[in-house]
Coordinates of C-alpha atoms in Angstrom, one line a residue:
X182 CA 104.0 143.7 90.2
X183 CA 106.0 141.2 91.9
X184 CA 106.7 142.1 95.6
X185 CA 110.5 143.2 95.5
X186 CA 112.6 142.2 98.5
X187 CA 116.8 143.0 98.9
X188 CA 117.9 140.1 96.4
X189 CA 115.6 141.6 94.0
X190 CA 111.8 140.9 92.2
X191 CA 110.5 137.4 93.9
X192 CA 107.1 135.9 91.8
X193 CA 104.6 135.7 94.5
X194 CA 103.2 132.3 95.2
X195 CA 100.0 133.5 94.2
X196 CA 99.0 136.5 92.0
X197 CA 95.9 137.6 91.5
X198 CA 94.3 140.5 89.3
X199 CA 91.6 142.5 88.4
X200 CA 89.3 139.5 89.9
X201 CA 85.6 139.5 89.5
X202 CA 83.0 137.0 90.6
X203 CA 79.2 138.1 89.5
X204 CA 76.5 136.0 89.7
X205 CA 73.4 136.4 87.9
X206 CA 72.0 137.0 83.9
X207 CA 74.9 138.0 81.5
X208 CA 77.2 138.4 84.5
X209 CA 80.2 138.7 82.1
X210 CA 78.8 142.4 80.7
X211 CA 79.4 143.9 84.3
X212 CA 83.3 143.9 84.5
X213 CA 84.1 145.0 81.4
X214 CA 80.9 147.9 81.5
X215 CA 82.5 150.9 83.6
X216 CA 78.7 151.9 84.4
X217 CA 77.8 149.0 85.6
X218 CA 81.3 148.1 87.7
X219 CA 80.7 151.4 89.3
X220 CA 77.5 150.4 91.1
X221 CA 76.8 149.7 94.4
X222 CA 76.2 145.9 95.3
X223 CA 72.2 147.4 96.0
X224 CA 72.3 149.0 92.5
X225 CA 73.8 146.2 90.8
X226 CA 71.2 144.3 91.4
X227 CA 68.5 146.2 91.4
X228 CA 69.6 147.5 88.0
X229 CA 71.1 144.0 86.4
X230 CA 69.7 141.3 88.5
X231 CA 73.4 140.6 89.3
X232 CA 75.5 139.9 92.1
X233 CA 79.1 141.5 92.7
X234 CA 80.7 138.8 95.1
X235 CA 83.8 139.8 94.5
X236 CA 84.7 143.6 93.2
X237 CA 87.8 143.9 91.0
X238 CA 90.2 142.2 93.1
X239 CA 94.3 142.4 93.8
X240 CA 96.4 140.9 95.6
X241 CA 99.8 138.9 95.9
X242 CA 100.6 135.9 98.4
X243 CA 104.3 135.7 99.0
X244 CA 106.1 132.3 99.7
X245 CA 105.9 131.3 103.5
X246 CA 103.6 133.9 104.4
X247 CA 100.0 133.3 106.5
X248 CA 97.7 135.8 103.9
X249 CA 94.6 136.6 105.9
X250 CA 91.3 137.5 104.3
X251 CA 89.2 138.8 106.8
X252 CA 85.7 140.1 106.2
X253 CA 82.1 140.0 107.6
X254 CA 79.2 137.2 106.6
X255 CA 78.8 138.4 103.1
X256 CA 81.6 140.2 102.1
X257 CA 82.9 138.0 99.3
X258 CA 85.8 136.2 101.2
X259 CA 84.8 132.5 100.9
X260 CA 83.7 133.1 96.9
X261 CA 87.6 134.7 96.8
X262 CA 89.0 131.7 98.2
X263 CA 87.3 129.3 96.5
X264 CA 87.8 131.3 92.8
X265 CA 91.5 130.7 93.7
X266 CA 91.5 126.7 92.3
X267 CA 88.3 127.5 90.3
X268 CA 86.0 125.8 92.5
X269 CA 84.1 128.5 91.5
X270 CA 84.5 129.7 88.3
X271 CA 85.8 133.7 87.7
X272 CA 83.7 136.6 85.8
X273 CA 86.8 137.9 84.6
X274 CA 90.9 139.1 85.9
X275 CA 93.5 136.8 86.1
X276 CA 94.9 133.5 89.2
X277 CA 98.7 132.9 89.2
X278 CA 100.0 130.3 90.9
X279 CA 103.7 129.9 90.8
X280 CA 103.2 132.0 87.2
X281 CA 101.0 129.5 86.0
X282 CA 97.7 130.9 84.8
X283 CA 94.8 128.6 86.7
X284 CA 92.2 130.4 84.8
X285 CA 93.9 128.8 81.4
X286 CA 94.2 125.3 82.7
X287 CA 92.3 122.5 81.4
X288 CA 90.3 120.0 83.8
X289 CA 93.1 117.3 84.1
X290 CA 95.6 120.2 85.2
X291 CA 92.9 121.8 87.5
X292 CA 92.2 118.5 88.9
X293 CA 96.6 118.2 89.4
X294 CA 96.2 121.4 91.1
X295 CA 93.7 121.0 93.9
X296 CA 95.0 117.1 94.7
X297 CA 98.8 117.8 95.1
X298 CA 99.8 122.0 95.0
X299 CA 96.7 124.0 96.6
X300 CA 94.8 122.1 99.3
X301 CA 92.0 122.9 101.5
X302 CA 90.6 123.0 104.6
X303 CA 87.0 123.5 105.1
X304 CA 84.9 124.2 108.4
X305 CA 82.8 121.3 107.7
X306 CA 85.1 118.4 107.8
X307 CA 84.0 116.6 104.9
X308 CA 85.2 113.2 106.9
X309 CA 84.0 109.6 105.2
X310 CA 82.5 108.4 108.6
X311 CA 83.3 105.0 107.4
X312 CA 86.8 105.1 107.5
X313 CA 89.2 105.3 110.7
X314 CA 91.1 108.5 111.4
X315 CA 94.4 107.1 109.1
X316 CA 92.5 106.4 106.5
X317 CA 90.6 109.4 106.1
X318 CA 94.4 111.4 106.4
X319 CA 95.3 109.1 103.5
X320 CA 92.5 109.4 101.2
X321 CA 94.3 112.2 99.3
X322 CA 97.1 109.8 98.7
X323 CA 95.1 106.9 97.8
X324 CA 93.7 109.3 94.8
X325 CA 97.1 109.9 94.0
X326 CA 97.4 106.0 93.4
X327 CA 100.2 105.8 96.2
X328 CA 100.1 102.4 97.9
X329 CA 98.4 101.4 101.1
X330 CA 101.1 100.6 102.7
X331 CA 102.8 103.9 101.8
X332 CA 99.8 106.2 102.3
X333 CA 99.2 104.6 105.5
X334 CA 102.3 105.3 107.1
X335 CA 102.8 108.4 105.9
X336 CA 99.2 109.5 107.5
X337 CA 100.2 108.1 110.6
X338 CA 103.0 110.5 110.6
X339 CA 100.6 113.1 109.9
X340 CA 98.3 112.2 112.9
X341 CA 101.4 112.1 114.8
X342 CA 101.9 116.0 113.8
X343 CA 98.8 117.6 114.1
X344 CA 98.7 115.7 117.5
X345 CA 96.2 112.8 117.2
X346 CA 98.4 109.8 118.3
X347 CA 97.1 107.1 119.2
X348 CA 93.7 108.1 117.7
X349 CA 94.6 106.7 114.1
X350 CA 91.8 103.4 114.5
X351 CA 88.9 105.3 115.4
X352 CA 86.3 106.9 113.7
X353 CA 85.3 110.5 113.2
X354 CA 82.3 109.9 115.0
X355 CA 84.1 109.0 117.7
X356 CA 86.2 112.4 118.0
X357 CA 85.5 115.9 119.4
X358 CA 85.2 118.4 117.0
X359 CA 88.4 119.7 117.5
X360 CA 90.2 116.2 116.8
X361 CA 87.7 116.5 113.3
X362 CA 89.3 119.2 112.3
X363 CA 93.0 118.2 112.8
X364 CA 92.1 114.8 110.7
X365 CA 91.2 117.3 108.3
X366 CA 94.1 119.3 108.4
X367 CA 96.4 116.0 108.5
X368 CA 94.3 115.4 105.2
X369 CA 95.5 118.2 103.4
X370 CA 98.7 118.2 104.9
X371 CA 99.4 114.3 103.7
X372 CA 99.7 115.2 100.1
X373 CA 102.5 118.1 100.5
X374 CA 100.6 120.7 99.0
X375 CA 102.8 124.2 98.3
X376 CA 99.7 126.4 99.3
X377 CA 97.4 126.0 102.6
X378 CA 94.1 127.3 101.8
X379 CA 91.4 127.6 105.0
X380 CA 88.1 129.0 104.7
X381 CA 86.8 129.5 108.4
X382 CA 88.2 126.5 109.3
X383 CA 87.5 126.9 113.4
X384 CA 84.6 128.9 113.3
X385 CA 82.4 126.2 114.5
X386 CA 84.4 125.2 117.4
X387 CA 84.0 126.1 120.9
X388 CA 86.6 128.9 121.3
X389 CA 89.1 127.1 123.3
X390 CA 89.1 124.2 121.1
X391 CA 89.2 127.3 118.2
X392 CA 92.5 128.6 120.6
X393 CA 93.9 125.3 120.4
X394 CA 93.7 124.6 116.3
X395 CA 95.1 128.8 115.9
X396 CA 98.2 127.3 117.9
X397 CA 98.1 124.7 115.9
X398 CA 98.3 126.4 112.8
X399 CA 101.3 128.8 113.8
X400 CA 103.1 125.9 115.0
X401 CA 103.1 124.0 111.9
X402 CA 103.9 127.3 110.1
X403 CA 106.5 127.7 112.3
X404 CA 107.7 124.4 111.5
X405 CA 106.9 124.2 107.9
X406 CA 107.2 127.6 106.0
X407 CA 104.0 126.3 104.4
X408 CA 102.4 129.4 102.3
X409 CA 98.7 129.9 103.9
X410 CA 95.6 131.4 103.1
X411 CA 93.2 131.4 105.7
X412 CA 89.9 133.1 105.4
X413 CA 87.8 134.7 108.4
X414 CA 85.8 136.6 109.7
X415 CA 87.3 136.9 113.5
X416 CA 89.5 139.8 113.9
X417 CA 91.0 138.4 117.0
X418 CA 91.8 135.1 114.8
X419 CA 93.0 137.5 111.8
X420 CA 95.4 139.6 113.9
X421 CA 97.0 136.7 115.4
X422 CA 97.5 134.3 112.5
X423 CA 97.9 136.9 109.7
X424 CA 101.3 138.0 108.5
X425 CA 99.5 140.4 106.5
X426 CA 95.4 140.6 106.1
X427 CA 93.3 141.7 103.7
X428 CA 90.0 143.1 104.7
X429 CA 86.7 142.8 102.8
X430 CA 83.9 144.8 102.6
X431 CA 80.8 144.3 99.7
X432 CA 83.2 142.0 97.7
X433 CA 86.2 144.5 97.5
X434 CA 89.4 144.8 99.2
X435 CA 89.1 147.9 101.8
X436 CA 93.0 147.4 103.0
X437 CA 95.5 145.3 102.6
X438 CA 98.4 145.4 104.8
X439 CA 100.3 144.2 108.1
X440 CA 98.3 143.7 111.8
X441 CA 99.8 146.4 113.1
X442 CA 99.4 148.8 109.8
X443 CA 95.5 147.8 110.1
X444 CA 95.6 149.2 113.6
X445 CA 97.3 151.5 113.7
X446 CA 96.5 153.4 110.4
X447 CA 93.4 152.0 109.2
X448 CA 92.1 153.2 105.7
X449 CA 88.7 154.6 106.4
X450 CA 85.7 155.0 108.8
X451 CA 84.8 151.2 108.2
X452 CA 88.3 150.1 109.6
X453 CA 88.6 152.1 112.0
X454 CA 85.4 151.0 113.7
X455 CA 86.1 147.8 113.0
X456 CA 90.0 147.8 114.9
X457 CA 88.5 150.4 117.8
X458 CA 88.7 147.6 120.4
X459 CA 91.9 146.0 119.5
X460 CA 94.2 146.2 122.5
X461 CA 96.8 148.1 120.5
X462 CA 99.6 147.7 123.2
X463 CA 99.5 144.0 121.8
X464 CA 100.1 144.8 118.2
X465 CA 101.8 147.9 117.5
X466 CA 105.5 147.9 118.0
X467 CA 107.9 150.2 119.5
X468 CA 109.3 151.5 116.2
X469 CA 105.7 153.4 115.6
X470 CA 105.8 154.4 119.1
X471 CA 110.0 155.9 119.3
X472 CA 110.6 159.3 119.9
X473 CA 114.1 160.2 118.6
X474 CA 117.0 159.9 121.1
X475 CA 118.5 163.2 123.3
X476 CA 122.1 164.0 123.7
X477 CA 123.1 160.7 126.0
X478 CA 120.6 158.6 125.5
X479 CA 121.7 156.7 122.9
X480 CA 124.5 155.0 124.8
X481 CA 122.0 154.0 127.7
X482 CA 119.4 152.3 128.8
X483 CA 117.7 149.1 127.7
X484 CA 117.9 147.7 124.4
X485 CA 114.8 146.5 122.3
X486 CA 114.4 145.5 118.8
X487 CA 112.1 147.5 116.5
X488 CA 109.7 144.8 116.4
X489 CA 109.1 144.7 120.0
X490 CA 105.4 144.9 121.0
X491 CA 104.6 147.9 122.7
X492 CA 102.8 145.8 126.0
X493 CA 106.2 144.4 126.0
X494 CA 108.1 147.9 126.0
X495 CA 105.8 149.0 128.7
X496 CA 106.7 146.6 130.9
X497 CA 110.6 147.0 130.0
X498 CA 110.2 150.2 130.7
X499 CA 108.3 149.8 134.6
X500 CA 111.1 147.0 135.1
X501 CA 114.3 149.1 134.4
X502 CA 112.4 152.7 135.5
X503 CA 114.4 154.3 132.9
X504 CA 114.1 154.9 129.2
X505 CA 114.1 152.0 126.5
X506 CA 116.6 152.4 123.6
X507 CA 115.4 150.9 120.1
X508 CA 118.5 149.5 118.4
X509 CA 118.3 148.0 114.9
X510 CA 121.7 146.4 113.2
X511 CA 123.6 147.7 116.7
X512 CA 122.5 151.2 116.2
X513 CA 120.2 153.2 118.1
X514 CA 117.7 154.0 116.5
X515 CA 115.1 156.0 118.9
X516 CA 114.1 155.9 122.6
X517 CA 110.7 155.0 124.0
X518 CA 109.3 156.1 127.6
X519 CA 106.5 156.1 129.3
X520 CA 104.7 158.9 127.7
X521 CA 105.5 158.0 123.9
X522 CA 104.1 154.3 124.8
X523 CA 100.8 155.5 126.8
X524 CA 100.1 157.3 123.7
X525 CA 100.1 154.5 121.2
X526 CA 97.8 152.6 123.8
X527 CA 95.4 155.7 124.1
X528 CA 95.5 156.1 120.4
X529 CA 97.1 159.8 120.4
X530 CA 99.5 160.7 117.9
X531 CA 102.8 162.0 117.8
X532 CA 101.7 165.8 119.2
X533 CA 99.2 164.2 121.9
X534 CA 96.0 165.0 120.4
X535 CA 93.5 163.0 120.2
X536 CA 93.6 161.6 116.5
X537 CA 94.6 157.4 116.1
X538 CA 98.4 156.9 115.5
X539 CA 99.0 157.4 112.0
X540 CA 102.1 155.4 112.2
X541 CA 104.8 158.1 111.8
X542 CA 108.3 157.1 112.3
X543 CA 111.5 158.0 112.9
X544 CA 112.7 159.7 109.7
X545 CA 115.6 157.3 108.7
X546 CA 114.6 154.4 110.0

């Protein structure tokens, strides 16, 4: 279903269903053959000769958002990415983009698709080494058959916005990895593309390079409003780009939901383990951590917003040496101290046992 906001239904920028990607003999038998779809990936193939990559798939992408799909070496989250424009081809389910069924369009339309809506950005930068930086931004326009004076100056304003000024003469060859990977990202940013789509863009990058290009990305979001899809398999990377993340495990979606929903209430044994070290402080906000407020305290004390980070509150709290009120719309809406906030950080919940947050709060909030 389309995700519903206040003004009512909004089609997603991307809808996807019931999504399957088998490889092998007679692939198409295993989706629609309840037997077989209920096999593990080592019984699949040890039954079929076949190949699950991706499971029986979900998912919406709203407009403006950063859609994370996080998942280990293996788990099926490049083959999802790439099934999205049909680079590779579906078993079966259905691609939406902007309503428009991808699965049903013909090779003309696909090729409309990937040159001017739904561009990508790959971790091998797929530069022409012959060309100079510009001309490698404008090589998406030139396919396009804008003219060269046109393209050109329209990927010189791209170089100028993913920060390689001055750099537009030279040659890849004669950049750092991480100034690759912005002419790549100028590339796909040069033809206006509605959709963003990143498989493990930075994961070949020495990490502060890799720090650099993530600030690079949530600045242009910031900026832009672009829709993204960016695939990893870096939970740090996930947690700090995503505005929600989808996690993958054996080619099927384990949870979908917000950073701090993965955190602090993760689905299973498999999440959990794989969120234990995540400094909660720095994701979880205050209105997961709020105790409701006692006779006077609603009028006093510091006011944060319900989306304060809890590392944030902590410190509020230290500053003032007093409760923290919560206030939402000009109400107050619950109070946190010190004890409410160690507890998030600890992991306790509401009762102070010893049991993860699950992410209880304030009834009427």
């Amino acid at each position: 279903m389309p995700e519903t906001q206040k003004s009512g239904p909004v089609t997603p920028v991307i809808s996807v269903r019931n999504l399957w990607k088998v490889f092998g003999p007679r692939s198409k038998r295993v989706p629609g053959n309840k037997e077989l779809a209920g096999l593990s990936g080592a019984e699949l193939t040890k039954r079929t000769g076949n190949t699950a990559a991706v499971r029986d798939v979900s998912f919406d992408v709203r407009k403006g958002e950063v859609f994370v799909v996080m998942g280990l070496s293996g788990s099926g989250k490049s083959t999802l990415v790439r099934c999205l424009t049909r680079l590779i081809e579906p078993t079966s389910g259905e691609v939406e983009i902007d309503g428009e069924d991808v699965l049903g369009m013909d090779k003309a339309r696909l090729r409309e698709l990937r040159r001017t809506r739904a561009a990508m950005v790959f971790q091998n930068f797929g530069l022409l080494p012959h060309r100079t930086v510009i001309d490698n931004i404008a090589y998406g326009l030139e396919i396009q058959g804008m003219g060269k004076t046109e393209r050109r100056d329209k990927a010189a304003e791209m170089a100028e916005k993913v920060g390689l000024q001055g750099l537009g003469e030279r040659r890849p060859g004669q950049l750092s990895g991480g100034q690759q990977q912005r002419v790549g990202l100028a590339r796909a940013l040069a033809v206006d593309p509605e959709v963003l789509l990143f498989d493990e863009p930075f994961s070949a990058l020495d990490p502060l390079i890799r720090r650099d290009m993530q600030e690079e990305v949530i600045r242009l979001h910031h900026e832009e409003g672009r829709t993204m899809v960016f695939i990893t398999h870096d939970l740090s990377e996930a947690l700090r780009l995503g505005d929600r993340i989808a996690l993958m495990r054996d080619g099927e979606i384990v949870q979908l939901g917000t950073p701090e929903q993965i955190v602090a209430t993760p689905a299973d044994d498999y999440v959990r383990d794989f969120v234990r070290d995540v400094p909660r402080e720095q994701v979880i906000s205050v209105r997961r951590a709020m105790r409701p407020a006692d006779v006077g305290e609603a009028d006093s004390g510091a006011a944060l917003t319900p989306d304060t980070l809890v590392s944030d509150a902590i410190e509020a709290v230290a500053r003032s040496g007093e409760n923290c009120r919560v206030v939402d719309g000009g109400r107050t809406i619950g109070v946190v101290d010190h004890a409410c906030l160690l507890g998030v950080v600890a992991g306790l919940d509401e009762n102070g046992e010893g049991e993860p947050d699950k992410g209880k709060e304030v009834v009427g909030v």
